[in-house]
PDB file of C-alpha atoms in Angstrom:
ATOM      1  CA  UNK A1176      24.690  -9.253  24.459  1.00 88.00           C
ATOM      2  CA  UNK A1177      22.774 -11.866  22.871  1.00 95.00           C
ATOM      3  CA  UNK A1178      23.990 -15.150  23.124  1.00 97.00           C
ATOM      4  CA  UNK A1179      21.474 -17.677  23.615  1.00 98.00           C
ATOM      5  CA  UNK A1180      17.940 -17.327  22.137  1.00 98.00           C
ATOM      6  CA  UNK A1181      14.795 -19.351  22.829  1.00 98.00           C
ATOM      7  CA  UNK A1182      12.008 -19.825  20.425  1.00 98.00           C
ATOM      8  CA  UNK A1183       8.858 -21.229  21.401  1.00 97.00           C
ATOM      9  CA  UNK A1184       6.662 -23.237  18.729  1.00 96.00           C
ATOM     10  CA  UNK A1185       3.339 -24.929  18.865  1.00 93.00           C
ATOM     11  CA  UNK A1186       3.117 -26.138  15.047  1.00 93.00           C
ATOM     12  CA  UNK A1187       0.906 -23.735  13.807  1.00 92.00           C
ATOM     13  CA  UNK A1188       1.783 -20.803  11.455  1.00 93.00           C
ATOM     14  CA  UNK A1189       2.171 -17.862  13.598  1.00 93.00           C
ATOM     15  CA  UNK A1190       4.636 -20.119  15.169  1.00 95.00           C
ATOM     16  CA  UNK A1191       6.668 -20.783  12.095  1.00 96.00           C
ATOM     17  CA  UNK A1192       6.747 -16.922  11.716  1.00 96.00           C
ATOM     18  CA  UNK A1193       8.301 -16.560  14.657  1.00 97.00           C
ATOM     19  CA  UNK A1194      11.118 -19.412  14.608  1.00 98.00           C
ATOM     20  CA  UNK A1195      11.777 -17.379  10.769  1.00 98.00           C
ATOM     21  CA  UNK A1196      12.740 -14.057  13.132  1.00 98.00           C
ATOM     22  CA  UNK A1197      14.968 -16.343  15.731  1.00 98.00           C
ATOM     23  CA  UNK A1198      16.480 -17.689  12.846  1.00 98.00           C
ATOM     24  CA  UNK A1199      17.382 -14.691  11.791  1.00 98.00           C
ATOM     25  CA  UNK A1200      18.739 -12.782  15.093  1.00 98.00           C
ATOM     26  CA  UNK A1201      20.928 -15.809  16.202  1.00 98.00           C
ATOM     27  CA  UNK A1202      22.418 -15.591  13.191  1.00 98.00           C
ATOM     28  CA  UNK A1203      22.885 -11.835  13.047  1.00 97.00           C
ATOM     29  CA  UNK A1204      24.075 -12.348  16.868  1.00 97.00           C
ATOM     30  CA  UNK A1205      26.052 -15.674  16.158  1.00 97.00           C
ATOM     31  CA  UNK A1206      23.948 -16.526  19.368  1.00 98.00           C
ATOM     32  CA  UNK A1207      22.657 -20.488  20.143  1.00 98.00           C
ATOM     33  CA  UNK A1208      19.263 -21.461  19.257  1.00 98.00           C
ATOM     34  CA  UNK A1209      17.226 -23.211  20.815  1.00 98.00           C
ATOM     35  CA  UNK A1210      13.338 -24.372  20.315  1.00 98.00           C
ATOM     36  CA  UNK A1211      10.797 -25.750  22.705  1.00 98.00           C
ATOM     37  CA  UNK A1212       8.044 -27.769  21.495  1.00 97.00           C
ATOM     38  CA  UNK A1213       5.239 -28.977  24.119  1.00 95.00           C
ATOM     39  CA  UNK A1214       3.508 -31.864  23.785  1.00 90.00           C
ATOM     40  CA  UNK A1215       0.118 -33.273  25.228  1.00 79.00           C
ATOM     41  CA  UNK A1216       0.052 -35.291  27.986  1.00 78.00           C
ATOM     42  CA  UNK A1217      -3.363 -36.917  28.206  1.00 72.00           C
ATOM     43  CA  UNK A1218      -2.448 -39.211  25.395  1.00 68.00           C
ATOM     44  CA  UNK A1219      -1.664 -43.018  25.335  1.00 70.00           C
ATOM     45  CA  UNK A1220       1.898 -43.813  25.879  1.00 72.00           C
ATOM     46  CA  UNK A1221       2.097 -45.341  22.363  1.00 72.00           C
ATOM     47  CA  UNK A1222       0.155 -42.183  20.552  1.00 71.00           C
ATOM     48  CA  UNK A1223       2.728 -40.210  22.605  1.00 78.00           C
ATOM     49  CA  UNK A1224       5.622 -41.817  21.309  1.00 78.00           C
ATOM     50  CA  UNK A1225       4.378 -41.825  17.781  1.00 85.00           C
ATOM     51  CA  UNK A1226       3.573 -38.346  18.125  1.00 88.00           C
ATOM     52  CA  UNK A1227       7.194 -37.320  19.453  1.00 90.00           C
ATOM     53  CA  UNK A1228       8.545 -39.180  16.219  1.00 92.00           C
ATOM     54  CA  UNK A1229       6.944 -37.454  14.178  1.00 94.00           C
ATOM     55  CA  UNK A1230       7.207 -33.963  16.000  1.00 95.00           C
ATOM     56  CA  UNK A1231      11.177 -34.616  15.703  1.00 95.00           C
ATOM     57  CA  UNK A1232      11.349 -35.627  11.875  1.00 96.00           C
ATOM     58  CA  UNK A1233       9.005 -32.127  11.480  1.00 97.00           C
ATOM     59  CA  UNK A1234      11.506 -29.939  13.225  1.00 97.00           C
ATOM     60  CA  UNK A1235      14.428 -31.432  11.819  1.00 97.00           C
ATOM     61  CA  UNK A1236      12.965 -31.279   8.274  1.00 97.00           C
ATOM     62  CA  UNK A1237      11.881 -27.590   8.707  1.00 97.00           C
ATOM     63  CA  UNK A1238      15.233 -26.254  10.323  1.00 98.00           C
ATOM     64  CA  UNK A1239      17.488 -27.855   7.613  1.00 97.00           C
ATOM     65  CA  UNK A1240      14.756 -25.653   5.016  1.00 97.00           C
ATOM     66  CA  UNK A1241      15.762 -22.630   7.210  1.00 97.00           C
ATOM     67  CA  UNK A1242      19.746 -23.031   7.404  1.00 97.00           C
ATOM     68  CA  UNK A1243      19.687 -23.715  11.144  1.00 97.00           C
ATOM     69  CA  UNK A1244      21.120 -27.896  11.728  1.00 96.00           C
ATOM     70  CA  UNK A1245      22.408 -26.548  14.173  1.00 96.00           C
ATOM     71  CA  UNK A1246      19.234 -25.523  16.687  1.00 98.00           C
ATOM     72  CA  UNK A1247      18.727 -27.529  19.381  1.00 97.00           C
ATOM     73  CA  UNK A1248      14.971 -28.947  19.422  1.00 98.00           C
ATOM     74  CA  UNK A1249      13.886 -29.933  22.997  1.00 97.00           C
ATOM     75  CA  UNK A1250      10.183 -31.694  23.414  1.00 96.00           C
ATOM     76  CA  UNK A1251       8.588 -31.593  26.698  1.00 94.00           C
ATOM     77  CA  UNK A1252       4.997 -32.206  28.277  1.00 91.00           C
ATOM     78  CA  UNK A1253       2.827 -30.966  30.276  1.00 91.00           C
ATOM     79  CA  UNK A1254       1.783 -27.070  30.178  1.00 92.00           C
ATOM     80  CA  UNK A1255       2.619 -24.532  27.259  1.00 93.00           C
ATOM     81  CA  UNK A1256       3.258 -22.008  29.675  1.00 94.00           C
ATOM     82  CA  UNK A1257       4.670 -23.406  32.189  1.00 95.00           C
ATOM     83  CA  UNK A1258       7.030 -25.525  30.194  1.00 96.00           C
ATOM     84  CA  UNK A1259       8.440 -22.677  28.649  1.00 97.00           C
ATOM     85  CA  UNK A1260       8.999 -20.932  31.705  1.00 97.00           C
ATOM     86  CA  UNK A1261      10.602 -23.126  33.378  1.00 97.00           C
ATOM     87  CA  UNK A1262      12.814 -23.555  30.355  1.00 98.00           C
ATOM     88  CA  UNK A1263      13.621 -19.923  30.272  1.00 98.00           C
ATOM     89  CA  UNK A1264      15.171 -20.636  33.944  1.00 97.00           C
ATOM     90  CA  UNK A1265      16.762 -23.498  32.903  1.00 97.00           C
ATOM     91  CA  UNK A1266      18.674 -22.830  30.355  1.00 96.00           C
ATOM     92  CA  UNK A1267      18.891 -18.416  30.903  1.00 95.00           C
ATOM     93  CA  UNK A1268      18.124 -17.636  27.625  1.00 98.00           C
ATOM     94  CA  UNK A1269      18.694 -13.960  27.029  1.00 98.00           C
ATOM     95  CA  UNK A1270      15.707 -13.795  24.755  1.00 98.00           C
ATOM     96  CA  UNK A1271      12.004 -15.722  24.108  1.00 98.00           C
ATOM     97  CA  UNK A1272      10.582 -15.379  20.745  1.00 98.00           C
ATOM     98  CA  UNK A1273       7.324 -16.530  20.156  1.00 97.00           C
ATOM     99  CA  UNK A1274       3.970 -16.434  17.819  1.00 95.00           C
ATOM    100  CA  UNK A1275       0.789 -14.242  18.564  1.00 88.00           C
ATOM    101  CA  UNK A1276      -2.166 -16.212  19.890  1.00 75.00           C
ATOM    102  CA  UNK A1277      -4.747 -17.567  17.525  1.00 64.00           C
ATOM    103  CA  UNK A1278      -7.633 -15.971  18.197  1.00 56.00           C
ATOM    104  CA  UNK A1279      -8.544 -13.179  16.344  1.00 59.00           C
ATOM    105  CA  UNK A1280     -10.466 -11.147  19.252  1.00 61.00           C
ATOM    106  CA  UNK A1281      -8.351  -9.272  21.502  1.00 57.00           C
ATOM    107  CA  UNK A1282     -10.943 -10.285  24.317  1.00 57.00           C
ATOM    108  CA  UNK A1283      -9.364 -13.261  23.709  1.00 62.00           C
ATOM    109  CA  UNK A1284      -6.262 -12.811  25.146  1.00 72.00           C
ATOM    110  CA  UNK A1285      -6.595 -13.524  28.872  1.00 72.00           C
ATOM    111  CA  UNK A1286      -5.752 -17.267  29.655  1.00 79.00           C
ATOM    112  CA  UNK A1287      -3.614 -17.233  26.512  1.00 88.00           C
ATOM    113  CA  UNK A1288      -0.392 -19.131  26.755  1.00 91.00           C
ATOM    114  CA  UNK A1289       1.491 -16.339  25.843  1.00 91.00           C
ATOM    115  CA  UNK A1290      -0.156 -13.529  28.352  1.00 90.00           C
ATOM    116  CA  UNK A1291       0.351 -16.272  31.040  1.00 91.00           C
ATOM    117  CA  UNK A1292       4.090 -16.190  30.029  1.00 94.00           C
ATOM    118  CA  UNK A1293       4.218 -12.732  29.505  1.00 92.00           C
ATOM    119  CA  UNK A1294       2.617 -12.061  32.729  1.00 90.00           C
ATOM    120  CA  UNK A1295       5.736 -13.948  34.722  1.00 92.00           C
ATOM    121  CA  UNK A1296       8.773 -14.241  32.458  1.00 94.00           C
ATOM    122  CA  UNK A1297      11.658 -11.965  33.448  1.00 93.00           C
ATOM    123  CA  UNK A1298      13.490 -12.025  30.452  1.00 96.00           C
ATOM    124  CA  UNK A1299      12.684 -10.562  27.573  1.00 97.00           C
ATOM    125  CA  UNK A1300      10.311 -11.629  25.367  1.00 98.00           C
ATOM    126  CA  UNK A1301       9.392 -10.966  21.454  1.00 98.00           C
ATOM    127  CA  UNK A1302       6.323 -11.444  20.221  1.00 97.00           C
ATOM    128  CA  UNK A1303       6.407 -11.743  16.313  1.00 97.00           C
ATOM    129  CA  UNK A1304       3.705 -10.919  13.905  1.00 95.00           C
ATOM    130  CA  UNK A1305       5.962  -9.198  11.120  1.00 89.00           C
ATOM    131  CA  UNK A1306       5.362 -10.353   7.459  1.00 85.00           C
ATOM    132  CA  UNK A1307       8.839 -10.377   6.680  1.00 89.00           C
ATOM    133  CA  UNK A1308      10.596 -12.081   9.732  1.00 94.00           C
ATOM    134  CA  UNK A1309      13.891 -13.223   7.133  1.00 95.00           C
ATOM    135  CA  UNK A1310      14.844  -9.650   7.313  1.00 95.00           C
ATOM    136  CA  UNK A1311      17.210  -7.983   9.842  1.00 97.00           C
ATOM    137  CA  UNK A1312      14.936  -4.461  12.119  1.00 97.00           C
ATOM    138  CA  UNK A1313      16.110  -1.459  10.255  1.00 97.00           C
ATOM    139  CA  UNK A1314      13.609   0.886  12.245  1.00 98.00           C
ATOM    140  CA  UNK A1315      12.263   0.164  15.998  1.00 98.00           C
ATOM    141  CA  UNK A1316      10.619   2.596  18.199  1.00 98.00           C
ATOM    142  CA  UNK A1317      10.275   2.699  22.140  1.00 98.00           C
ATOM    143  CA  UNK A1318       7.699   3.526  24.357  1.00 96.00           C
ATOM    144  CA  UNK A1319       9.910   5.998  26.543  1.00 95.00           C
ATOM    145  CA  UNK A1320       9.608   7.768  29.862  1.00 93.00           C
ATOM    146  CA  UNK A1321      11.406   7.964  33.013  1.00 93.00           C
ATOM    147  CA  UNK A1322      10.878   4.375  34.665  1.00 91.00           C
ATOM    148  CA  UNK A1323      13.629   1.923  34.795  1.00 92.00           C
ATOM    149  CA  UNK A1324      11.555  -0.433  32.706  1.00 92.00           C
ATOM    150  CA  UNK A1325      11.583   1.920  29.721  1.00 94.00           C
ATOM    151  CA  UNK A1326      15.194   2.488  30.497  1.00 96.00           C
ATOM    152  CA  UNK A1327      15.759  -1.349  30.019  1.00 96.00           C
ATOM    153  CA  UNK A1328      13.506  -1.603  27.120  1.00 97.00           C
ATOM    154  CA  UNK A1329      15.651   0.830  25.070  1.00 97.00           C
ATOM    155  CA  UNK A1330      19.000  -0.646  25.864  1.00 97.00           C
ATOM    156  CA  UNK A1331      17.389  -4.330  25.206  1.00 97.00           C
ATOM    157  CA  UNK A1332      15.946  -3.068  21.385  1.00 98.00           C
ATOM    158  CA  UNK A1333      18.968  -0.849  21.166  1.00 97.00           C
ATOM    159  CA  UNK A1334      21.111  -4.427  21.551  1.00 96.00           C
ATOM    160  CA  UNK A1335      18.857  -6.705  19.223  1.00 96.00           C
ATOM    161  CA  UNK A1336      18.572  -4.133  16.306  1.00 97.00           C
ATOM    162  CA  UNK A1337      21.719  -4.423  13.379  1.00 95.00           C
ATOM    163  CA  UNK A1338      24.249  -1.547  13.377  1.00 92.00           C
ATOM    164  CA  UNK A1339      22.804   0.863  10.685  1.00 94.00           C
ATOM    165  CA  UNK A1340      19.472   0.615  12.457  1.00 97.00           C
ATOM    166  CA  UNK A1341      17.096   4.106  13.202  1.00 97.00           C
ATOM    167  CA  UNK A1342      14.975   4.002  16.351  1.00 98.00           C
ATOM    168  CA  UNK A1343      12.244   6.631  17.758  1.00 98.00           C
ATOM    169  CA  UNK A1344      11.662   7.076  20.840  1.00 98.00           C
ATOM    170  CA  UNK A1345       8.024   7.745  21.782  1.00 97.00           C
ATOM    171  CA  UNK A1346       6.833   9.657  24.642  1.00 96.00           C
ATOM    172  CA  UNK A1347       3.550  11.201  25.396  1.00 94.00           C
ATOM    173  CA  UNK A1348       2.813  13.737  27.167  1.00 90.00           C
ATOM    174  CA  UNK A1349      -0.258  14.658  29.341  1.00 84.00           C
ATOM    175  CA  UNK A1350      -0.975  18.187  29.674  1.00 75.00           C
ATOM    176  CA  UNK A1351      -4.005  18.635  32.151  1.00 64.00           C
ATOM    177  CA  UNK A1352      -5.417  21.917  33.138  1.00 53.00           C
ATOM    178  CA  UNK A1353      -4.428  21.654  36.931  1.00 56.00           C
ATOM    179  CA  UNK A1354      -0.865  21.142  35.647  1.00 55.00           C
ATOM    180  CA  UNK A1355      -0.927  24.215  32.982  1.00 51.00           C
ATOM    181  CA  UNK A1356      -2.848  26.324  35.937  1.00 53.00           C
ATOM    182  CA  UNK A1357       0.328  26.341  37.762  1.00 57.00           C
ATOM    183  CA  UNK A1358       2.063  28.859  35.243  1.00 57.00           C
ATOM    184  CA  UNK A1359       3.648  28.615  31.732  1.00 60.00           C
ATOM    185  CA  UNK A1360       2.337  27.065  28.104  1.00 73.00           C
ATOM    186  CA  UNK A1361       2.385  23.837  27.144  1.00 78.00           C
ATOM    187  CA  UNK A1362       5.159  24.525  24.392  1.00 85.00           C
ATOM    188  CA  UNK A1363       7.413  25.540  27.171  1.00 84.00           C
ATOM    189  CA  UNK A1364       6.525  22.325  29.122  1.00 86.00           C
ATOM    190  CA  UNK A1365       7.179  20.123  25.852  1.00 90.00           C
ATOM    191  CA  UNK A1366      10.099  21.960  25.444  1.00 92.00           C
ATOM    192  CA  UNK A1367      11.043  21.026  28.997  1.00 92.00           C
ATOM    193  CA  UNK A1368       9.837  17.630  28.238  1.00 93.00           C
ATOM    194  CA  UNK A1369      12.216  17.027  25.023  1.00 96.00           C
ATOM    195  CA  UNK A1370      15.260  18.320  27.270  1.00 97.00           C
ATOM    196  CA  UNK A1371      14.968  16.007  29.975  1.00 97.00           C
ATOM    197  CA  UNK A1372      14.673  13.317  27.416  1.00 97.00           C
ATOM    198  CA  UNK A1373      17.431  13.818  25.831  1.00 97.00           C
ATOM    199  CA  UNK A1374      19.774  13.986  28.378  1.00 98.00           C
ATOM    200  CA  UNK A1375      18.119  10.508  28.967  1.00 97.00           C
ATOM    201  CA  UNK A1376      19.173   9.288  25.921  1.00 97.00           C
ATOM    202  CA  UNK A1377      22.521  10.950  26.042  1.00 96.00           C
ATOM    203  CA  UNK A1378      23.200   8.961  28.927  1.00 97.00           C
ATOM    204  CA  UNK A1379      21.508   5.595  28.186  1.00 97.00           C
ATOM    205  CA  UNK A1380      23.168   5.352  24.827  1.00 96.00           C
ATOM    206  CA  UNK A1381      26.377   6.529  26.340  1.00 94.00           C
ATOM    207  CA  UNK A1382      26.360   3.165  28.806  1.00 94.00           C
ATOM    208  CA  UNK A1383      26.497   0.818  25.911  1.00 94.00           C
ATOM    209  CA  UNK A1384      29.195  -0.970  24.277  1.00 88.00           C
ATOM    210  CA  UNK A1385      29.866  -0.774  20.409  1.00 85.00           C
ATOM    211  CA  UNK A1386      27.754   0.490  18.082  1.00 87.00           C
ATOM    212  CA  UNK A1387      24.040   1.991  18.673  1.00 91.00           C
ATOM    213  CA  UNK A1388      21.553   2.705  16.356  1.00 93.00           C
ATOM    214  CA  UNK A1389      20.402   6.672  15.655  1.00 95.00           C
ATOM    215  CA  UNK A1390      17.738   7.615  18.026  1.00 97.00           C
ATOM    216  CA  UNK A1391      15.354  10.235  17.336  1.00 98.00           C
ATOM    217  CA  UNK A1392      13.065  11.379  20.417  1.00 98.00           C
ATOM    218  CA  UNK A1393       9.095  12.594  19.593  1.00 97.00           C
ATOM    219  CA  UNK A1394       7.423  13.682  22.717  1.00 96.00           C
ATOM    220  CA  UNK A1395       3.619  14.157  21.422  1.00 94.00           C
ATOM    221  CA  UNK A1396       1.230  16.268  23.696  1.00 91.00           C
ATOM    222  CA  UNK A1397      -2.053  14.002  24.357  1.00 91.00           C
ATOM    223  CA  UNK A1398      -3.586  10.993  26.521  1.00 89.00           C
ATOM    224  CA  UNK A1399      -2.815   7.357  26.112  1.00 89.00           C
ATOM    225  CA  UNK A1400      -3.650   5.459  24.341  1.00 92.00           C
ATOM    226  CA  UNK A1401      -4.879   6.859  21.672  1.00 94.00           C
ATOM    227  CA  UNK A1402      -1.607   9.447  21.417  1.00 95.00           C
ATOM    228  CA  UNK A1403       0.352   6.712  21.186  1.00 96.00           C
ATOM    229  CA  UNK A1404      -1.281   4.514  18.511  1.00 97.00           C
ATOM    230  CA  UNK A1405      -1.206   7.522  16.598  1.00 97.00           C
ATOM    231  CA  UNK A1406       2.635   7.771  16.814  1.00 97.00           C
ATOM    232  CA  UNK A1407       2.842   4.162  16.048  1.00 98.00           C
ATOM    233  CA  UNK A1408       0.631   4.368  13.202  1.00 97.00           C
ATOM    234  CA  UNK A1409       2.669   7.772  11.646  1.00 97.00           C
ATOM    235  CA  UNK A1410       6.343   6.145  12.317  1.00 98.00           C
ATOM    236  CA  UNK A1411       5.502   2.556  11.261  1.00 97.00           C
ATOM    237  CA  UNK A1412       7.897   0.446  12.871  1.00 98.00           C
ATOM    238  CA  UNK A1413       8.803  -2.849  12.185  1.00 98.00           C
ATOM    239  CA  UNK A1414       9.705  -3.080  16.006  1.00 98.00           C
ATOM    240  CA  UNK A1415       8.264  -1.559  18.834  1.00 98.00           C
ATOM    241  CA  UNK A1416       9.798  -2.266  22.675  1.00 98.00           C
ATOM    242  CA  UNK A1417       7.529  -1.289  25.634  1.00 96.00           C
ATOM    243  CA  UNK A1418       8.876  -1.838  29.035  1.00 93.00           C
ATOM    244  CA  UNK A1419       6.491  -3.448  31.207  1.00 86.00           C
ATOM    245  CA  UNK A1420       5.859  -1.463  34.500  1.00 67.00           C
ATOM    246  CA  UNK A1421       6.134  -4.804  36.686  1.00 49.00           C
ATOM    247  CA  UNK A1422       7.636  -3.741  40.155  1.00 44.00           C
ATOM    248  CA  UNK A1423       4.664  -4.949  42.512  1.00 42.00           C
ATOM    249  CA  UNK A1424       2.151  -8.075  42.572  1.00 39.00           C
ATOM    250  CA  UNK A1425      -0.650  -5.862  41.196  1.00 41.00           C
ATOM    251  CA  UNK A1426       1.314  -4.022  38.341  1.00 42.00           C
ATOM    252  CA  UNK A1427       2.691  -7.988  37.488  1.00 42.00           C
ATOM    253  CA  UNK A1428      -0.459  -9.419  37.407  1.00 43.00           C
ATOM    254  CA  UNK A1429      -1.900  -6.596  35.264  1.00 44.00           C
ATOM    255  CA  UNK A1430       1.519  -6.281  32.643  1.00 51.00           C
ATOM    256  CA  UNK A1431       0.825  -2.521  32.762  1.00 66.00           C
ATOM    257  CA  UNK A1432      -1.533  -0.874  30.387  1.00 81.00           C
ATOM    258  CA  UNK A1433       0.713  -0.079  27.299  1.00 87.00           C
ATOM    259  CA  UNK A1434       2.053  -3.340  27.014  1.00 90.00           C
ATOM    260  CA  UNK A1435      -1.229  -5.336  27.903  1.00 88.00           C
ATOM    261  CA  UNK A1436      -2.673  -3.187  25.031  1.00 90.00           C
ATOM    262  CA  UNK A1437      -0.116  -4.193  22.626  1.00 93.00           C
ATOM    263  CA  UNK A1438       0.073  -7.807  23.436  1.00 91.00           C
ATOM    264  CA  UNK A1439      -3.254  -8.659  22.951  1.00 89.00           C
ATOM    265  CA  UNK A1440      -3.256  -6.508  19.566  1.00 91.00           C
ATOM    266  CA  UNK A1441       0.105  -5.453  18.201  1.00 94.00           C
ATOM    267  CA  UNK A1442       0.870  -3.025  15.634  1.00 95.00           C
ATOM    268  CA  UNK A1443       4.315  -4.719  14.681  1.00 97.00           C
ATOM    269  CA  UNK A1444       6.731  -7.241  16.375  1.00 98.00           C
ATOM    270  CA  UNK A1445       6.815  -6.505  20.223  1.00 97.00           C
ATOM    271  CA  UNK A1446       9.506  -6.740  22.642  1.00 98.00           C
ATOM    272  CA  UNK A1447       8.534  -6.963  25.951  1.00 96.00           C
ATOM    273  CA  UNK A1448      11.200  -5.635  28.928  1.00 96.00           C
ATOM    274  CA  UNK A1449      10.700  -5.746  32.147  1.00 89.00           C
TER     275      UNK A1449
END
């Protein structure tokens, strides 16, 4: 359940996208809203306070455009990332949404406020880039395999998307020579593949309360990445969860390769589970 949601905003327009799409899900969730706003610190005390006026009277004017009086608009200083951060802890927000970072070059990415917070939040954490962000999900898919982080990231996007909602699930499949040496075609280890999967499903869908969106599973023989973009690219979600592999220091500090990939150059909005 959704019940408290967390948008982070840093003025610009990828921001303003994203505060659009929480507007949206606390309403579809009758959750709280909340958004953080961070302001420099290295300015004069009375720049500061003009600045924090002025900050205020934005928000407020922009919210009562959008419908939402009611969000709560909290202005700190100090660091982006860790501001919001330590906000998330604060106040346990069950969801971050936030804008995609301004540069244009993926290379970019690294030092970014939003791989820093990516790279230690807990919660989850969507990244919106969608053109229409007014609009409730009607199609999501998720990255799935067998890890508990993919498990999570299906029951998470299963929970944000509106009943009436489709979903594919996504998993690729590797099929190397030593592993076809060992007996058997690769239609009868897809075929394995899709069962296992499925019971999966069965059972993660099964261990949710109310309704759930249809879930259709396409296990695609091939190597990641590029297997995967392509399944992206022929599905066309507006949503696409990937569960973070972040068990150990090194898998943490790396996000995992799937959702580093996406971060830095998404193909829709991204929701990030770990």
């Amino acid at each position: 359940m959704i019940e408290h949601i967390l948008v982070a905003h840093d003025l610009s327009h990828e921001a303003d996208v994203a505060l659009r799409r929480a507007v949206q899900l606390a309403r579809q969730h009758r959750a709280r809203l909340s958004l953080l706003h961070v302001l420099e610190d290295h300015l004069p005390n009375a720049v500061q306070g003009s600045l924090r006026d002025a900050t205020q009277r934005h928000f407020a004017e922009r919210l009562e455009q959008l419908g939402a009086t009611d969000c709560q608009v909290l202005l700190r200083k100090g660091r982006p990332a860790q501001q919001i951060l330590e906000e998330m802890a604060d106040s346990q927000a069950d969801l971050l949404v936030i804008g995609r970072h301004h540069h244009n070059a993926p290379e970019l990415f690294i030092g970014t406020t939003l791989e820093r917070v990516a790279r230690h939040l807990n919660s989850p954490l969507l990244l919106v880039v969608g053109d229409a962000p007014e609009q409730p999900y009607q199609h999501a898919a998720v990255t799935l395999d067998f890890s508990l982080c993919a498990c999570d990231a299906l029951r998470t996007a299963c929970i944000l998307l509106p009943e009436g909602a489709r979903m594919t699930a996504l998993n690729v499949m590797e099929l190397g020579g030593r592993l076809l040496s060992k007996g058997g075609n690769s239609e009868d280890f897809l075929t394995t593949q899709r069962e296992l999967l499925g019971k999966l499903l069965e059972d993660e869908l099964g261990s949710l309360e109310g309704p759930v969106p249809s879930v259709a599973l396409d296990v695609i023989r091939g190597a990641l990445p590029k297997a995967m973009d392509d399944a992206i690219g022929t599905h066309r979600p507006q949503l696409l969860a990937v569960g973070s592999h972040g068990r150990s220091l090194i898998t943490q500090a790396l996000l995992g390769s799937l959702a580093l990939r996406y971060l830095q150059n998404p193909p829709c909005d991204l929701l990030l589970v770990k």
